[in-house]
């Protein structure tokens, strides 16, 4: 009676380069999944080659707005002879993705939660950034509005200055270019800025430079790409 | 001409359950590694089944105190026809482990850095905790001394209160039990505390409860085990 936290690839790829064989074999034994998106979960199970026929697999929607009654019902479906998986659309469920609310219920009812290895853009970006990995914070999305956004950027810079904690954050893909321009303009030129784009995919592009150096280079086109930004010293 | 950031298992296990086949095949093509510990790196390469004979593989030590001259020399060894890997003792290099300093040099000399998928105790603990994964911070080791330690614990609790950012931290294995007792005593009883022990290993044990609930249960023996603590709401 377990709930497996199952990572999925960060984008489309014909080959599986990111999910360990052990995780594939666990998935192949499950017929119950709580998922961020039913359509992409079905595509993932097909891609991974689950041997259980589609009509025998139950996929139930899970979001941050799932009600406590729904979450309770989901937990009740997990039985001694029926484990389940949690799948987000891309990456690791529960980390910058739904899933945490159901896991919290699982702990309350003493259902064992097993995290499985797979790709996390946050972790991979941090590994490849060369920035401080002894202390770091993931801040999620920056505020959209100009003044709040400026305050948030300034607060991150102050945090780096006082603690050297690496700050990891993101933006909606269509606003990536605007954010990069703003960062390069407003940040202290001596700070290190890493841009990690399309991580683990064919066009992966990761670069760390001082803000001063970014100002001298032509900026990459990040429009509509999955990108993480990391600020450090 | 690439530097691969290569994760390794979080403990001994006969089977490989955590390293994707794709990563194994990349490792099998490398004969140059910069490593936290030469002995454990050699054991890892043997365990993973690298086809390159031991005497043809170069393992060079890498630590946070490696000099700039050493790091520069290491980068010069990476050539268009010779990529290299970075290995820490366990888990992901550059994340709560050495490697970041060499990666920073790689960026300076425009050597491509490729992060590979594998186990990170920090990420796996967060996934399985059910705590806020939209915002989180890894704080590393708590201060050893009593007063500084109290201040650090209080600061984390204040951070959770004001931002709901999950706080992830650790202690030297021989002091895990003392830390858990202290946390259960001093934290606000309504807060959620997750203890994640021996992640991805045979005796993995992960539990999230309110501090109030922890006070009523007999505490687990965490002595000498690799453990992460997570505080949230």
PDB file of N, CA and C in Angstrom, chain B residues 163-200:
ATOM      1  N   UNK B 163       6.309  33.212   4.932  1.00  0.00           N
ATOM      2  CA  UNK B 163       6.311  32.952   3.477  1.00  0.00           C
ATOM      3  C   UNK B 163       5.748  31.582   3.089  1.00  0.00           C
ATOM      4  N   UNK B 164       5.548  30.669   4.033  1.00  0.00           N
ATOM      5  CA  UNK B 164       5.191  29.256   3.798  1.00  0.00           C
ATOM      6  C   UNK B 164       6.287  28.501   3.030  1.00  0.00           C
ATOM      7  N   UNK B 165       7.445  29.128   2.831  1.00  0.00           N
ATOM      8  CA  UNK B 165       8.578  28.450   2.177  1.00  0.00           C
ATOM      9  C   UNK B 165       9.032  27.258   3.032  1.00  0.00           C
ATOM     10  N   UNK B 166       9.035  26.060   2.451  1.00  0.00           N
ATOM     11  CA  UNK B 166       9.508  24.878   3.168  1.00  0.00           C
ATOM     12  C   UNK B 166      11.004  25.012   3.462  1.00  0.00           C
ATOM     13  N   UNK B 167      11.395  24.685   4.683  1.00  0.00           N
ATOM     14  CA  UNK B 167      12.799  24.777   5.092  1.00  0.00           C
ATOM     15  C   UNK B 167      13.382  23.369   5.176  1.00  0.00           C
ATOM     16  N   UNK B 168      14.459  23.129   4.439  1.00  0.00           N
ATOM     17  CA  UNK B 168      15.088  21.806   4.388  1.00  0.00           C
ATOM     18  C   UNK B 168      16.474  21.920   5.003  1.00  0.00           C
ATOM     19  N   UNK B 169      16.797  21.041   5.935  1.00  0.00           N
ATOM     20  CA  UNK B 169      18.093  21.162   6.611  1.00  0.00           C
ATOM     21  C   UNK B 169      18.563  19.807   7.101  1.00  0.00           C
ATOM     22  N   UNK B 170      19.800  19.759   7.622  1.00  0.00           N
ATOM     23  CA  UNK B 170      20.365  18.493   8.040  1.00  0.00           C
ATOM     24  C   UNK B 170      21.308  18.660   9.223  1.00  0.00           C
ATOM     25  N   UNK B 171      21.795  17.543   9.703  1.00  0.00           N
ATOM     26  CA  UNK B 171      22.680  17.527  10.866  1.00  0.00           C
ATOM     27  C   UNK B 171      23.677  16.385  10.660  1.00  0.00           C
ATOM     28  N   UNK B 172      24.819  16.447  11.335  1.00  0.00           N
ATOM     29  CA  UNK B 172      25.760  15.331  11.276  1.00  0.00           C
ATOM     30  C   UNK B 172      25.037  14.096  11.839  1.00  0.00           C
ATOM     31  N   UNK B 173      25.203  12.918  11.166  1.00  0.00           N
ATOM     32  CA  UNK B 173      24.406  11.731  11.528  1.00  0.00           C
ATOM     33  C   UNK B 173      24.400  11.386  13.017  1.00  0.00           C
ATOM     34  N   UNK B 174      25.529  11.580  13.685  1.00  0.00           N
ATOM     35  CA  UNK B 174      25.570  11.209  15.109  1.00  0.00           C
ATOM     36  C   UNK B 174      24.773  12.159  15.987  1.00  0.00           C
ATOM     37  N   UNK B 175      24.340  13.306  15.432  1.00  0.00           N
ATOM     38  CA  UNK B 175      23.546  14.241  16.230  1.00  0.00           C
ATOM     39  C   UNK B 175      22.089  14.322  15.776  1.00  0.00           C
ATOM     40  N   UNK B 176      21.680  13.407  14.874  1.00  0.00           N
ATOM     41  CA  UNK B 176      20.300  13.435  14.373  1.00  0.00           C
ATOM     42  C   UNK B 176      19.264  13.306  15.492  1.00  0.00           C
ATOM     43  N   UNK B 177      19.501  12.351  16.410  1.00  0.00           N
ATOM     44  CA  UNK B 177      18.516  12.127  17.474  1.00  0.00           C
ATOM     45  C   UNK B 177      18.358  13.355  18.368  1.00  0.00           C
ATOM     46  N   UNK B 178      19.490  13.980  18.695  1.00  0.00           N
ATOM     47  CA  UNK B 178      19.440  15.183  19.536  1.00  0.00           C
ATOM     48  C   UNK B 178      18.681  16.298  18.821  1.00  0.00           C
ATOM     49  N   UNK B 179      18.916  16.439  17.510  1.00  0.00           N
ATOM     50  CA  UNK B 179      18.224  17.496  16.767  1.00  0.00           C
ATOM     51  C   UNK B 179      16.720  17.237  16.737  1.00  0.00           C
ATOM     52  N   UNK B 180      16.332  15.999  16.475  1.00  0.00           N
ATOM     53  CA  UNK B 180      14.894  15.709  16.418  1.00  0.00           C
ATOM     54  C   UNK B 180      14.229  16.021  17.754  1.00  0.00           C
ATOM     55  N   UNK B 181      14.858  15.610  18.860  1.00  0.00           N
ATOM     56  CA  UNK B 181      14.302  15.922  20.194  1.00  0.00           C
ATOM     57  C   UNK B 181      14.148  17.424  20.376  1.00  0.00           C
ATOM     58  N   UNK B 182      15.178  18.154  19.987  1.00  0.00           N
ATOM     59  CA  UNK B 182      15.139  19.605  20.157  1.00  0.00           C
ATOM     60  C   UNK B 182      14.020  20.228  19.321  1.00  0.00           C
ATOM     61  N   UNK B 183      13.916  19.794  18.073  1.00  0.00           N
ATOM     62  CA  UNK B 183      12.889  20.348  17.180  1.00  0.00           C
ATOM     63  C   UNK B 183      11.491  20.109  17.750  1.00  0.00           C
ATOM     64  N   UNK B 184      11.266  18.885  18.188  1.00  0.00           N
ATOM     65  CA  UNK B 184       9.944  18.505  18.696  1.00  0.00           C
ATOM     66  C   UNK B 184       9.606  19.323  19.947  1.00  0.00           C
ATOM     67  N   UNK B 185      10.639  19.662  20.709  1.00  0.00           N
ATOM     68  CA  UNK B 185      10.430  20.456  21.924  1.00  0.00           C
ATOM     69  C   UNK B 185      10.146  21.927  21.622  1.00  0.00           C
ATOM     70  N   UNK B 186      10.948  22.512  20.725  1.00  0.00           N
ATOM     71  CA  UNK B 186      10.913  23.974  20.619  1.00  0.00           C
ATOM     72  C   UNK B 186      10.004  24.526  19.526  1.00  0.00           C
ATOM     73  N   UNK B 187       9.654  23.705  18.523  1.00  0.00           N
ATOM     74  CA  UNK B 187       8.842  24.238  17.424  1.00  0.00           C
ATOM     75  C   UNK B 187       7.386  24.432  17.841  1.00  0.00           C
ATOM     76  N   UNK B 188       6.733  25.352  17.135  1.00  0.00           N
ATOM     77  CA  UNK B 188       5.308  25.579  17.314  1.00  0.00           C
ATOM     78  C   UNK B 188       4.563  24.261  17.033  1.00  0.00           C
ATOM     79  N   UNK B 189       3.688  23.816  17.940  1.00  0.00           N
ATOM     80  CA  UNK B 189       3.056  22.493  17.777  1.00  0.00           C
ATOM     81  C   UNK B 189       2.201  22.351  16.518  1.00  0.00           C
ATOM     82  N   UNK B 190       1.769  23.469  15.943  1.00  0.00           N
ATOM     83  CA  UNK B 190       0.892  23.369  14.767  1.00  0.00           C
ATOM     84  C   UNK B 190       1.672  23.186  13.464  1.00  0.00           C
ATOM     85  N   UNK B 191       3.006  23.331  13.493  1.00  0.00           N
ATOM     86  CA  UNK B 191       3.788  23.235  12.266  1.00  0.00           C
ATOM     87  C   UNK B 191       4.005  21.778  11.857  1.00  0.00           C
ATOM     88  N   UNK B 192       4.257  21.592  10.559  1.00  0.00           N
ATOM     89  CA  UNK B 192       4.502  20.247  10.032  1.00  0.00           C
ATOM     90  C   UNK B 192       6.006  19.987   9.991  1.00  0.00           C
ATOM     91  N   UNK B 193       6.395  18.839  10.531  1.00  0.00           N
ATOM     92  CA  UNK B 193       7.803  18.441  10.496  1.00  0.00           C
ATOM     93  C   UNK B 193       7.906  17.111   9.757  1.00  0.00           C
ATOM     94  N   UNK B 194       8.776  17.069   8.744  1.00  0.00           N
ATOM     95  CA  UNK B 194       9.017  15.817   8.009  1.00  0.00           C
ATOM     96  C   UNK B 194      10.418  15.314   8.332  1.00  0.00           C
ATOM     97  N   UNK B 195      10.508  14.021   8.635  1.00  0.00           N
ATOM     98  CA  UNK B 195      11.798  13.362   8.814  1.00  0.00           C
ATOM     99  C   UNK B 195      11.952  12.364   7.670  1.00  0.00           C
ATOM    100  N   UNK B 196      13.003  12.522   6.870  1.00  0.00           N
ATOM    101  CA  UNK B 196      13.223  11.647   5.715  1.00  0.00           C
ATOM    102  C   UNK B 196      14.571  10.948   5.889  1.00  0.00           C
ATOM    103  N   UNK B 197      14.508   9.662   6.182  1.00  0.00           N
ATOM    104  CA  UNK B 197      15.702   8.907   6.562  1.00  0.00           C
ATOM    105  C   UNK B 197      16.022   7.826   5.525  1.00  0.00           C
ATOM    106  N   UNK B 198      17.293   7.680   5.224  1.00  0.00           N
ATOM    107  CA  UNK B 198      17.785   6.638   4.301  1.00  0.00           C
ATOM    108  C   UNK B 198      17.002   6.622   2.988  1.00  0.00           C
ATOM    109  N   UNK B 199      16.881   7.797   2.395  1.00  0.00           N
ATOM    110  CA  UNK B 199      16.102   7.942   1.161  1.00  0.00           C
ATOM    111  C   UNK B 199      16.681   7.106   0.026  1.00  0.00           C
ATOM    112  N   UNK B 200      15.816   6.421  -0.665  1.00  0.00           N
ATOM    113  CA  UNK B 200      16.107   5.567  -1.824  1.00  0.00           C
ATOM    114  C   UNK B 200      16.827   4.273  -1.434  1.00  0.00           C
TER     115      UNK B 200
END
